[in-house]
Coordinates of C-alpha atoms and ligand atoms in Angstrom, one line a residue:
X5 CA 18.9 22.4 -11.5
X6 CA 18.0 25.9 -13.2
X7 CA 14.6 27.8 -12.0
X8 CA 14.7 29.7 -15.3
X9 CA 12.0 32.3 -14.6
X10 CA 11.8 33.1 -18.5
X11 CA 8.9 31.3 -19.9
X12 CA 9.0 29.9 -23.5
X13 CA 6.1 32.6 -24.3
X14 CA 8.0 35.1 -23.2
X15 CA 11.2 34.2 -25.3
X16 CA 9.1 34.0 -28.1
X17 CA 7.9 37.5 -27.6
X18 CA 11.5 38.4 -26.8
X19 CA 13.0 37.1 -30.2
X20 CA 9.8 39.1 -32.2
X21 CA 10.8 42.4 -30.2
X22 CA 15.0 41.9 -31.2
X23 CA 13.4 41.3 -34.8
X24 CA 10.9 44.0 -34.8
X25 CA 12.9 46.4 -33.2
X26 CA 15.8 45.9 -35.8
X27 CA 13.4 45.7 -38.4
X28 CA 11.8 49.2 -37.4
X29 CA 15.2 50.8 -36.9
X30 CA 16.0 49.9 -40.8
X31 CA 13.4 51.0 -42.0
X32 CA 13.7 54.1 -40.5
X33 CA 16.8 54.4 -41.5
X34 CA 15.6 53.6 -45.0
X35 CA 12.9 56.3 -44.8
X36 CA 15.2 59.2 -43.8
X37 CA 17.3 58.2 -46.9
X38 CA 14.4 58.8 -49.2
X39 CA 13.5 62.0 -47.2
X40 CA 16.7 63.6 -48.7
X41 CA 15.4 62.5 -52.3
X42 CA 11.8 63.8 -51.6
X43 CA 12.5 66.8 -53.9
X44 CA 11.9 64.0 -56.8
X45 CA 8.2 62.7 -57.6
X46 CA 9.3 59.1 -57.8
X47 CA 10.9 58.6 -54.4
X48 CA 8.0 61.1 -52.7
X49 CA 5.5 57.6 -52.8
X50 CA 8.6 55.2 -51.7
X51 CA 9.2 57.1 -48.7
X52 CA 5.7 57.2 -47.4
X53 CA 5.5 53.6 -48.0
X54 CA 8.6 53.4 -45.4
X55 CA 7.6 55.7 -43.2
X56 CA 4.4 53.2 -42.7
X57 CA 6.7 50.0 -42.9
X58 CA 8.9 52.2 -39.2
X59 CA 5.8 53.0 -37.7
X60 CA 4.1 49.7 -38.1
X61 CA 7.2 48.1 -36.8
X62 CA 7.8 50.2 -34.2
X63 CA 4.7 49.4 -32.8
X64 CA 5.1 45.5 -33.2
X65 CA 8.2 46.0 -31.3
X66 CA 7.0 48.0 -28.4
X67 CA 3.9 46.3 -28.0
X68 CA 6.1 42.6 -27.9
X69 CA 8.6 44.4 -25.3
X70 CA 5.5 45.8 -23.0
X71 CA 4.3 42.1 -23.4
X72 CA 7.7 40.5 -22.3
X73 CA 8.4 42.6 -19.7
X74 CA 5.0 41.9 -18.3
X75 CA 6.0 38.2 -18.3
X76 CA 9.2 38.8 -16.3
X77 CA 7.5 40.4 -13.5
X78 CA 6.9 37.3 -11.0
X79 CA 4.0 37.5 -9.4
X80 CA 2.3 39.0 -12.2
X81 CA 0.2 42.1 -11.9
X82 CA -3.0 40.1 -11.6
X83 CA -1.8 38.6 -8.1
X84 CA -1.5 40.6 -5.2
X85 CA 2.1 40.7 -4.6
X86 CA 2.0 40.9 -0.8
X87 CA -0.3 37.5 -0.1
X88 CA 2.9 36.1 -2.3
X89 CA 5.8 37.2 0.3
X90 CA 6.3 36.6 3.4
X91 CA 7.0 40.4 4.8
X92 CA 8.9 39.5 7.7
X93 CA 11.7 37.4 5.6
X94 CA 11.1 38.7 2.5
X95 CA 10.5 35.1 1.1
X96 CA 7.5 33.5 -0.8
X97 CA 4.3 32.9 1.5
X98 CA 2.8 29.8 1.6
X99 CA 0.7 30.8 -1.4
X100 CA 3.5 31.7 -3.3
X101 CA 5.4 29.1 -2.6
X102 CA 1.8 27.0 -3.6
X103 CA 2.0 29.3 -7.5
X104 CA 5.8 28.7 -7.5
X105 CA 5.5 24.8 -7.5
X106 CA 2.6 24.6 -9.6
X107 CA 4.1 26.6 -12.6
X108 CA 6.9 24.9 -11.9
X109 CA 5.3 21.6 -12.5
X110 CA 2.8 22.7 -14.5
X111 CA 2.6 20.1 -17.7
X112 CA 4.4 21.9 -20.1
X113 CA 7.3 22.4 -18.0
X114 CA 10.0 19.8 -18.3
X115 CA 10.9 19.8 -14.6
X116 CA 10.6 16.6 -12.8
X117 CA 10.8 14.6 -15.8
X118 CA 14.8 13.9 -15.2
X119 CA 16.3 11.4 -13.4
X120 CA 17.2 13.4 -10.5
X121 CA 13.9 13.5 -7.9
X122 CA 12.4 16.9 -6.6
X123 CA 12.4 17.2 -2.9
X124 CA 9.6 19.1 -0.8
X125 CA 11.3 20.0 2.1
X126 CA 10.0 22.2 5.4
X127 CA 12.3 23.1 8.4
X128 CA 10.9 24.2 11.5
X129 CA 12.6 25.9 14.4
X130 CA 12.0 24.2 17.5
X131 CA 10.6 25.5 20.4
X132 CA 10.5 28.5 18.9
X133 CA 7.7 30.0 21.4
X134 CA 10.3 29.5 24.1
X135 CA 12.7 32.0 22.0
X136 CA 10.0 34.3 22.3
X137 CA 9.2 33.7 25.7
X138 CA 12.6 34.0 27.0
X139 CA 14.5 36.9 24.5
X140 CA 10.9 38.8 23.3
X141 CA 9.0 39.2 19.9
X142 CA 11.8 41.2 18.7
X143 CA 14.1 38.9 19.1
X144 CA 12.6 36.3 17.7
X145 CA 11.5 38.3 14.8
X146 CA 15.3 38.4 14.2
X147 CA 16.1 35.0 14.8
X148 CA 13.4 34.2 11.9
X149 CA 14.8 36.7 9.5
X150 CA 18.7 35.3 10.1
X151 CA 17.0 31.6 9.5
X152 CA 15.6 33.1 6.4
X153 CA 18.4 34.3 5.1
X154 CA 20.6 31.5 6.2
X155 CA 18.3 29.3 3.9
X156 CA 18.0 31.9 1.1
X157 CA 21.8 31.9 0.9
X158 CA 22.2 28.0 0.9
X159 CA 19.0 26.3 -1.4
X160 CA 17.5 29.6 -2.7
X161 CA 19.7 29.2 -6.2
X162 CA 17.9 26.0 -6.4
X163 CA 14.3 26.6 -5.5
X164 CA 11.5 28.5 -3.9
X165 CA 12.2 28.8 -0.9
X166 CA 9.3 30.0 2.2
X167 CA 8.5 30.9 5.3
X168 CA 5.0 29.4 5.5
X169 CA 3.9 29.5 8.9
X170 CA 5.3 31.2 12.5
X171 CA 8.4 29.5 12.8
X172 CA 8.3 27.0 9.5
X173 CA 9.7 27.6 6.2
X174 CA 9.9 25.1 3.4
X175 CA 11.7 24.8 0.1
X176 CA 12.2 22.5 -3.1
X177 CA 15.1 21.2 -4.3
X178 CA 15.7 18.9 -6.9
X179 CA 18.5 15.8 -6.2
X180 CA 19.9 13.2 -7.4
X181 CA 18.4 9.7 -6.2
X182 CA 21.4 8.9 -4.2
X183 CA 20.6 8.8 -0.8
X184 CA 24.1 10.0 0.0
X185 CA 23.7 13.2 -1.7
X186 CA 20.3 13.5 0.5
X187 CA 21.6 13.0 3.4
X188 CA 25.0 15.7 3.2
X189 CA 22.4 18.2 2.0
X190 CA 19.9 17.6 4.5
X191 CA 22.8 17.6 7.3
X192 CA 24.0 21.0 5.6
X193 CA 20.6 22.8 5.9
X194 CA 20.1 21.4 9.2
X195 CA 23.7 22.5 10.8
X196 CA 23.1 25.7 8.7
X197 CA 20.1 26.6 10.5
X198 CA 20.9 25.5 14.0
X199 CA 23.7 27.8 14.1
X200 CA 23.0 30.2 16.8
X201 CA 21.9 33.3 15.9
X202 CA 23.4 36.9 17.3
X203 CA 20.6 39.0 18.2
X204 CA 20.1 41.9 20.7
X205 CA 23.9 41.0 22.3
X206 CA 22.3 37.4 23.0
X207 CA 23.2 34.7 21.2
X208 CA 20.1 32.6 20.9
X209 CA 20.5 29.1 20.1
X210 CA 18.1 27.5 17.7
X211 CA 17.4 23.7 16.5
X212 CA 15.3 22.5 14.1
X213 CA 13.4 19.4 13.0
X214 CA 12.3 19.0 9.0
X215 CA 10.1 16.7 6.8
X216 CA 10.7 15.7 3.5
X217 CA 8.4 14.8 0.6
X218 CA 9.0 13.7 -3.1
X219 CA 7.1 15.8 -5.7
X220 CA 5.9 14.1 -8.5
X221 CA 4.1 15.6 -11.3
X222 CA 0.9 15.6 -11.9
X223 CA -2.2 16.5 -9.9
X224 CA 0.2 18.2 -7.6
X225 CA -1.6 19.4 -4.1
X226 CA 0.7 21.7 -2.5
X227 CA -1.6 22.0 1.3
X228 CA -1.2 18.1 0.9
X229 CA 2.5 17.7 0.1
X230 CA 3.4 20.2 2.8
X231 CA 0.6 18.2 5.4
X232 CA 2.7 15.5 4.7
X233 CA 6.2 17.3 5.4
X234 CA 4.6 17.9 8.7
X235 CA 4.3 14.2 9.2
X236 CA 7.5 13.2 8.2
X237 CA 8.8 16.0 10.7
X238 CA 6.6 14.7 13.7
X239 CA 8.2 11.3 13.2
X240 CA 12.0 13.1 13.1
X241 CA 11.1 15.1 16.2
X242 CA 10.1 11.6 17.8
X243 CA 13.7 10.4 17.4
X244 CA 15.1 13.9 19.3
X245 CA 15.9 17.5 17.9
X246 CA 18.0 18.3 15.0
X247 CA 16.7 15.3 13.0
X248 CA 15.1 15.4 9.6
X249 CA 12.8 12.0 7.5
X250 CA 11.2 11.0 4.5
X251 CA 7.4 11.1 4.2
X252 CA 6.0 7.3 4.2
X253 CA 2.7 6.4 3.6
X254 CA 2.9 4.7 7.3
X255 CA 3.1 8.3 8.8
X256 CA -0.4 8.8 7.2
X257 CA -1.6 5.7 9.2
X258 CA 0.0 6.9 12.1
X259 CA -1.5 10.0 12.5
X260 CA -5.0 8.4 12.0
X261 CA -4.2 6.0 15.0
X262 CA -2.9 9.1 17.3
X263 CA -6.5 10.9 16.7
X264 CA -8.1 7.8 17.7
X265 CA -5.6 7.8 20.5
X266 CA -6.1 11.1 21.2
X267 CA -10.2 10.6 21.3
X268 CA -9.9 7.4 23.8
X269 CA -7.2 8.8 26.2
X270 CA -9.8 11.1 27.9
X271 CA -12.5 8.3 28.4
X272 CA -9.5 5.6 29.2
X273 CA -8.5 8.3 32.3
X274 CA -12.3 8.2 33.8
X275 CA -12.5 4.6 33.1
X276 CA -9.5 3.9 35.2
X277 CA -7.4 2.1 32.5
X278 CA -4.1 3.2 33.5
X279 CA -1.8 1.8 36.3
X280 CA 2.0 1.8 36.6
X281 CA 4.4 -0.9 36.6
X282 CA 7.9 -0.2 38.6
X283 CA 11.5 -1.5 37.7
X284 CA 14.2 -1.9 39.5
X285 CA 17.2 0.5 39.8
X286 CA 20.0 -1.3 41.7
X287 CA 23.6 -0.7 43.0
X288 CA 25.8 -3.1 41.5
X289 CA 28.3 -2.8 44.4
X290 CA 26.1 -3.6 47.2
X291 CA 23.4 -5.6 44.8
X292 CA 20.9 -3.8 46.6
X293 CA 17.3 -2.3 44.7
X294 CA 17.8 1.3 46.0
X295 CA 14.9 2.2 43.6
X296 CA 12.3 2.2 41.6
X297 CA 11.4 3.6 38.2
X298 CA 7.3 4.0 38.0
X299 CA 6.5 3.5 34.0
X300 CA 3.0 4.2 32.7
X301 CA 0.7 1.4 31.2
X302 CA -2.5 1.6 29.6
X303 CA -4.6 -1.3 29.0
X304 CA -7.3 -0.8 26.1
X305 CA -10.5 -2.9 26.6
X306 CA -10.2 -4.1 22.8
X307 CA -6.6 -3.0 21.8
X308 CA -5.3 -4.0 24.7
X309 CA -1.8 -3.1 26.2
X310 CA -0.9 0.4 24.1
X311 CA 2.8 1.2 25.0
X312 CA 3.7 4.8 26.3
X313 CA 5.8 6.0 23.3
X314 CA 2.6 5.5 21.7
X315 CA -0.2 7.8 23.6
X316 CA 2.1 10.1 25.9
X317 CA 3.5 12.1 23.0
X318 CA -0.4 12.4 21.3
X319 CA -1.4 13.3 25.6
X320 CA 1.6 16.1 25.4
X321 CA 0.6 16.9 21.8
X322 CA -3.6 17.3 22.9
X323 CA -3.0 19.2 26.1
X324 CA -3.9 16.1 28.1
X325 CA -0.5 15.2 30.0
X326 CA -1.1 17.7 32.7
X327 CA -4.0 15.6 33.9
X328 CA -2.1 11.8 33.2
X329 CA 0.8 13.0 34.9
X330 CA -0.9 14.1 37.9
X331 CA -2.8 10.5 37.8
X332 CA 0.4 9.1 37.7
X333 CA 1.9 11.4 41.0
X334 CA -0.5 10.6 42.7
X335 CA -0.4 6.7 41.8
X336 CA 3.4 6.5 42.5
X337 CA 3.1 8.3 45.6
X338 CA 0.0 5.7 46.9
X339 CA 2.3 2.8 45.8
X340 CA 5.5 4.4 47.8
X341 CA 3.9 3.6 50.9
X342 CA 3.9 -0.4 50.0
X343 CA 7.5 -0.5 48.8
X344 CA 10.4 -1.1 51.0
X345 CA 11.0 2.6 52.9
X346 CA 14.7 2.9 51.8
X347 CA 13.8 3.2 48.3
X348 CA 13.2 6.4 46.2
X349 CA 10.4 5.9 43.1
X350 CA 11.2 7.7 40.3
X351 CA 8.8 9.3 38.3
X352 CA 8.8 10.6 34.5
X353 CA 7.1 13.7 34.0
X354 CA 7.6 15.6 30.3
X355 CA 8.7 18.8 29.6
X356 CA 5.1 19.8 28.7
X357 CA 4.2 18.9 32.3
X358 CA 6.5 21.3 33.4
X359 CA 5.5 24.2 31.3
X360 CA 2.4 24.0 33.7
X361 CA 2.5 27.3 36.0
X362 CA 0.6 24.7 38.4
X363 CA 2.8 22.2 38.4
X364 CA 4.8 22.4 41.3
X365 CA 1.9 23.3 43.6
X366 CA -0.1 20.3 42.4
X367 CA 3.1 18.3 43.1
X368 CA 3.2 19.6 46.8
X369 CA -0.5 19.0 47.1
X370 CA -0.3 15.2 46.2
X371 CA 2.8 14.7 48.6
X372 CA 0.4 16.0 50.9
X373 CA -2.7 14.2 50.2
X374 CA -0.9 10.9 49.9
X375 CA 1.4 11.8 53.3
X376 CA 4.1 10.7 51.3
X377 CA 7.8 12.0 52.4
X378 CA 8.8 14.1 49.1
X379 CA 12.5 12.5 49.7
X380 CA 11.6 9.7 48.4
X381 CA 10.0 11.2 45.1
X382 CA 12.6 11.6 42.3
X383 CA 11.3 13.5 39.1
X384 CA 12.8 12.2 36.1
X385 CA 13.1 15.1 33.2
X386 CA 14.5 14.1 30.1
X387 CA 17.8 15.9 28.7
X388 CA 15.7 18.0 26.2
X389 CA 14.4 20.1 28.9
X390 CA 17.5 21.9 28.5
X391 CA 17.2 23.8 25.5
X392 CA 14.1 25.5 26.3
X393 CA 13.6 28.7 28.5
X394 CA 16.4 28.6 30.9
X395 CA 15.9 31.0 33.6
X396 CA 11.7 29.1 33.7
X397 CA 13.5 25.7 33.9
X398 CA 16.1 27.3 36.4
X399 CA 13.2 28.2 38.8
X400 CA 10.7 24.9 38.6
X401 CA 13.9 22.9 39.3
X402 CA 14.4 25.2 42.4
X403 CA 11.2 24.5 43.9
X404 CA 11.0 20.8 43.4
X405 CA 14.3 20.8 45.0
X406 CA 12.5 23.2 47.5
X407 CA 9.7 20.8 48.2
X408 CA 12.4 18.0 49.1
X409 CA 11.9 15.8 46.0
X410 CA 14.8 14.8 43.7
X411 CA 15.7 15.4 40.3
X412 CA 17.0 13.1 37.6
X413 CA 18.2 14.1 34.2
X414 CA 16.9 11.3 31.9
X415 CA 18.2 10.2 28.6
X416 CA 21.2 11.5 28.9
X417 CA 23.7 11.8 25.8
X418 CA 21.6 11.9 22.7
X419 CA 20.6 15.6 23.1
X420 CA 22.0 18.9 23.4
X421 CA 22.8 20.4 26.6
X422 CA 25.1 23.1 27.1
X423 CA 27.4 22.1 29.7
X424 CA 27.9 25.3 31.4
X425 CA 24.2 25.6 32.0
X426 CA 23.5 21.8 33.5
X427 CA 26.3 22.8 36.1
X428 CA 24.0 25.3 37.2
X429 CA 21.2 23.3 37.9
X430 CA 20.0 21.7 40.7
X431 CA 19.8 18.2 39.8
X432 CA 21.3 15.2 41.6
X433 CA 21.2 11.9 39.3
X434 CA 21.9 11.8 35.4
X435 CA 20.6 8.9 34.0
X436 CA 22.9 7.3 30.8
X437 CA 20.5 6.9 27.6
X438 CA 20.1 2.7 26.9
X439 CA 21.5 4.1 23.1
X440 CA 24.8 4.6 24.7
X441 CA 25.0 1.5 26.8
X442 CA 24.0 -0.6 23.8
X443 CA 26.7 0.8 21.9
X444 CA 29.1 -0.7 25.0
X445 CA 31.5 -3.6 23.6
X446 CA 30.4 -2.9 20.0
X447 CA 31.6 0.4 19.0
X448 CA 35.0 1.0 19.0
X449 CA 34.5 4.8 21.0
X450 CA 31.1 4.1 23.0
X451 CA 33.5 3.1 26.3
X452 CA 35.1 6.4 26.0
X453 CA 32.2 8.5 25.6
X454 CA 30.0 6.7 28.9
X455 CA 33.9 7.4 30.5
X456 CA 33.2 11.0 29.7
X457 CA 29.6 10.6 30.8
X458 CA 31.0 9.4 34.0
X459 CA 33.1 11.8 35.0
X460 CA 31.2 14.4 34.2
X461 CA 28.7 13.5 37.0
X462 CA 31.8 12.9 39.5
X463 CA 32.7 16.2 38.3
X464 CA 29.2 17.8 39.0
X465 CA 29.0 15.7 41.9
X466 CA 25.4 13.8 41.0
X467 CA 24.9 10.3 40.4
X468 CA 25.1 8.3 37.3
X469 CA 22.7 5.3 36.5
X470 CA 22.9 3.5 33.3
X471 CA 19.8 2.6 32.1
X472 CA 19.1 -0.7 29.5
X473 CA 21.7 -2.9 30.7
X474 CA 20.7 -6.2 29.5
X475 CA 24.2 -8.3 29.4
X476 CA 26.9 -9.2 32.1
X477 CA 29.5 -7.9 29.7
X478 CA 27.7 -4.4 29.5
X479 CA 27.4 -4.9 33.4
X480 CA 31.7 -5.1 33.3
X481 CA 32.2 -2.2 31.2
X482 CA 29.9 -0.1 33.0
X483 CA 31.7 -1.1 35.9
X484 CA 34.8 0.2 34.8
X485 CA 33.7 3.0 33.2
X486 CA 32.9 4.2 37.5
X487 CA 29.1 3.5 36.8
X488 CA 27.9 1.7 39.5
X489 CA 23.6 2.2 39.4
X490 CA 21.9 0.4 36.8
X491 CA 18.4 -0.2 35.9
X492 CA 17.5 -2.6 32.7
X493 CA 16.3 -6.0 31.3
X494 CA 19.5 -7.8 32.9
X495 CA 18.3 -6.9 36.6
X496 CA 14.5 -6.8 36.0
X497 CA 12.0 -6.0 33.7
X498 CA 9.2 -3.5 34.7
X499 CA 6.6 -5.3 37.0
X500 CA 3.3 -4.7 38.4
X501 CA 2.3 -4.3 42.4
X502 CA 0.2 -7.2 43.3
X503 CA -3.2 -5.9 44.0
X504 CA -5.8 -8.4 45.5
X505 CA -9.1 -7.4 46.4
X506 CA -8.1 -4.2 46.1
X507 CA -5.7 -4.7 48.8
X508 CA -2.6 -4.7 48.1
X509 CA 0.3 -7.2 49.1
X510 CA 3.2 -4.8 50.5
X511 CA 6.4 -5.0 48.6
X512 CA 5.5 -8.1 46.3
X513 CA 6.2 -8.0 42.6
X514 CA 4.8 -9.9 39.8
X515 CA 6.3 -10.4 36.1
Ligands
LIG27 P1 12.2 6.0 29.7 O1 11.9 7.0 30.8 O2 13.6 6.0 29.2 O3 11.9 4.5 30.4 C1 12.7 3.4 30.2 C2 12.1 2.6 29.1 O4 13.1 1.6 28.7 C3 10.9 1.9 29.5 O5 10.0 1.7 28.4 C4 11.4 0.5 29.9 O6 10.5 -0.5 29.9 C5 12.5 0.3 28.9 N1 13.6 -0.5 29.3 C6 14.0 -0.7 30.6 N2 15.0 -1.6 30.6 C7 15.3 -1.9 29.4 C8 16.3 -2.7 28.7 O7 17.1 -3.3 29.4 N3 16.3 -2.8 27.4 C9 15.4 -2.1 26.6 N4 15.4 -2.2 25.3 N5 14.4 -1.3 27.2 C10 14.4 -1.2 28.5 P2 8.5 2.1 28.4 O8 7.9 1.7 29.7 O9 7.9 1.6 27.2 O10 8.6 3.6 28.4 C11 9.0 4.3 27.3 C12 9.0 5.8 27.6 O11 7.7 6.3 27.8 C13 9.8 6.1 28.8 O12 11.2 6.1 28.5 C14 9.3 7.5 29.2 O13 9.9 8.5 28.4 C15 7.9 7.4 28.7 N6 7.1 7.2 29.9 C16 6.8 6.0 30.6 N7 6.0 6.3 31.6 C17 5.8 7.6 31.7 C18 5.1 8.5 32.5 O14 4.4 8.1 33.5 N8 5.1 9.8 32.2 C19 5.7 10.3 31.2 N9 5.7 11.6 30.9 N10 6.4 9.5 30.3 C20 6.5 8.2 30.6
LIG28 CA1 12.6 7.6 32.6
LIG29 CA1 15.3 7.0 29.9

């Protein structure tokens, strides 16, 4: 695993310049010997003759050393040197990362013909806008060039490494095809990275997603592999922060399907293909439904049903959330009026939602519209909300709050929240992610950590609902645990107001 930057030409022309270097300083030598003779006829001739031999080799010699220095300078002089690196971090641009990789692979090259496997990898800071939002350009100028470095340090031995867009860098590194070996390496960079950085007497903390893609030789596109790094990164984002995955052709497919997705959702709004289904949340003390949780569905006229983890990230992704989510407000809050009035409708609404300076005031105006008591409205924001700006977040909470509507942390326990700054905020429910409640009964430590969970909430003095519970024996361990609000397949699926004729049957639910 040696990025030897001396080129075979160039230790050819290194082995002539030793050779004619030595060879010129001999004969030099040899000339000044004769010089002392000159006063004889005989040696006069000889001498000239290696005066001509020096010169001649002197000139090989320096004209091979100009040569082989020339070919250690990397770029060369013919490239512009500054479209190569990146000046912020000092590492290669995209483009030289692209001339890195393809000399590197070039055919001649022996590199990539091992057993080992060569790894495109790019690592991207997430929600690295909010950094700047929050701390200011400089600061996240700094945070870049410590990320830099941080990567430098740790695969730059190895391989190029880059910074190749705003917040993404990307590097190669060649590994063995144990997927072991992969995985501690990948867990390396990413921990390395997502260290918080010191900057301006802040300390910033930073996560990162990346995407990993095989090199292979031959016909190597370097704007394709690194397209596809992106992929592979999308899909580890999907599965929460700090998460990295291997490019699959499948990823390819799936981006095709979320620009059709992406081209439909506007049309499938005006055409009135969405509706919400509601599930139950219940106590498990009193066995009462206390509420409900409103869930998105969108029914396709050919494709038919098309799940939400399918179109709402492509909505978030194409800007077109703000107007779903307010579809979906405004739904819930037409529907509250036919449920039973003791019961509070939860509603999800995505972090991208909430980066909307509108938001809140669109959220009074539909309580008001719909003369719905905001009381019974709780907001349901997933856990991931907490790593971006926290003083923004802070303040939107506030004025829900301030409206009268509720707030629910959802997901809770697969991401990253910083404890201190979730006791700070004004939210009353934290809803257990199903991950942890499926672990219940199998993994030896899952009881302890919902324990935790619990009395964390007792200890911040908000609810706690599990969500996902699909056994009894899930049901007893909750239980214990101090869980009592649950909402999953074991007490109802999701299920659809009956509509007829447009009127609709008050508190009826179909499957
Ligand atoms: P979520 O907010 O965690 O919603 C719960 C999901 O778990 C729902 O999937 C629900 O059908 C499913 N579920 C409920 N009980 C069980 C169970 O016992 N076992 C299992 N395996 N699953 C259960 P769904 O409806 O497909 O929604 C998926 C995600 O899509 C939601 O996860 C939420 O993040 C998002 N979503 C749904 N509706 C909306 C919406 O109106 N707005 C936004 N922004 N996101 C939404
Ligand atoms: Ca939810
Ligand atoms: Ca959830």
């Amino acid at each position: 695993m040696n990025f030897n930057s001396v080129t075979r030409r160039s230790e050819l022309f290194r082995l002539i310049t030793i050779f004619t270097s030595g060879f010129g300083a001999a004969s030099l030598a040899f000339w000044a010997l004769m010089l002392t003779r000159i006063g004889s006829a005989e040696t006069f001739g000889l001498s000239l003759l290696g005066g001509a031999i020096a010169a001649l080799a002197a000139f090989a010699g320096a004209g091979c050393a100009h040569v082989y220095f020339l070919s250690l300078q990397r770029p060369s002089r013919s490239q512009e040197p500054s479209t190569l690196t990146d000046p912020m971090t000092e590492l290669l641009s995209k483009k030289g990362l692209e001339q890195e990789l393809l000399r590197l692979f070039s055919p001649k090259k022996r590199i990539g013909r091992g057993t080992g496997r060569w790894m495109l990898v790019s690592v991207e800071i997430d929600a690295f806008r909010d950094i700047n939002d929050a701390h200011g350009l400089e600061t996240g100028d700094t945070v870049l060039r410590v990320v830099a470095g941080r990567l430098a340090r740790l695969v730059g031995k190895y391989g190029p490494v880059a910074r190749i867009g705003g917040s993404e860098f990307a590097f190669a590194i060649e590994l063995s095809r144990d997927d072991h070996e992969l995985s501690a390496v990948m867990s390396s960079v990413i921990d390395e990275v997502a260290k918080p950085v010191n900057a301006d007497r802040k300390t910033i903390t930073v996560f990162c997603t990346a995407g990993l893609v095989e090199l292979t030789r031959g016909n190597l596109s370097v704007a394709k592999t690194l397209r596809r790094t992106k992929l592979a990164r999308a899909t580890a984002r999907s599965s929460g922060l700090g998460n990295w995955a291997i490019y699959h052709p499948e990823m390819t497919r799936s981006a095709s399907y979320r620009k059709w997705i992406e081209s439909e959702l506007p049309r499938a709004l005006a055409n009135d293909e969405f509706d919400l289904v509601y599930q139950p949340q219940v106590n498990n003390l009193s066995g009462k439904t206390v509420g409900y949780e409103a869930l998105l569905r969108w029914t396709h006229p050919q494709k038919g049903v098309i799940p939400p983890s399918e179109f709402i990230c492509v909505a978030e992704m194409r800007g077109l959330i703000g107007q779903i989510g307010k579809w979906v407000i405004r739904r819930a809050c037409e529907d509250s009026r036919l449920l039973d009035p003791g019961v509070t409708i939860a509603v999800n609404v995505s972090p991208k939602q909430l980066e909307s300076p509108f938001f809140v005031s669109d959220l009074a105006k539909i309580l008001e519209q719909t003369h719905t008591d905001p009381g019974r409205i709780e907001i349901e924001i997933t856990e991931n909300i907490l790593i971006c700006n926290h003083d923004e977040v802070r303040e939107q909470f506030e004025q829900i709050r301030h409206l009268g509507c509720s707030i629910a942390i959802d997901d809770f326990g697969t991401g990253y929240s910083n404890l201190g700054y979730l006791a700070e905020l004004p939210f009353s429910k934290l809803k257990l992610d199903r991950s942890l409640v499926a672990r219940l009964g199998e993994k030896e430590n899952a009881g302890a950590l919902v324990s935790t969970i619990v009395n964390l909430a007792h200890a911040l003095d908000v609810a706690i609902l599990a969500e996902g519970v699909e056994t009894e024996d899930q049901v007893i361990l909750l239980r214990a645990a101090g869980c009592t609000l649950m909402q999953g397949y074991y007490f109802g699926k999701p299920l659809q107001l009956m509509h007829s004729d447009r009127t609709v049957v008050p508190l009826a639910l179909k499957a």
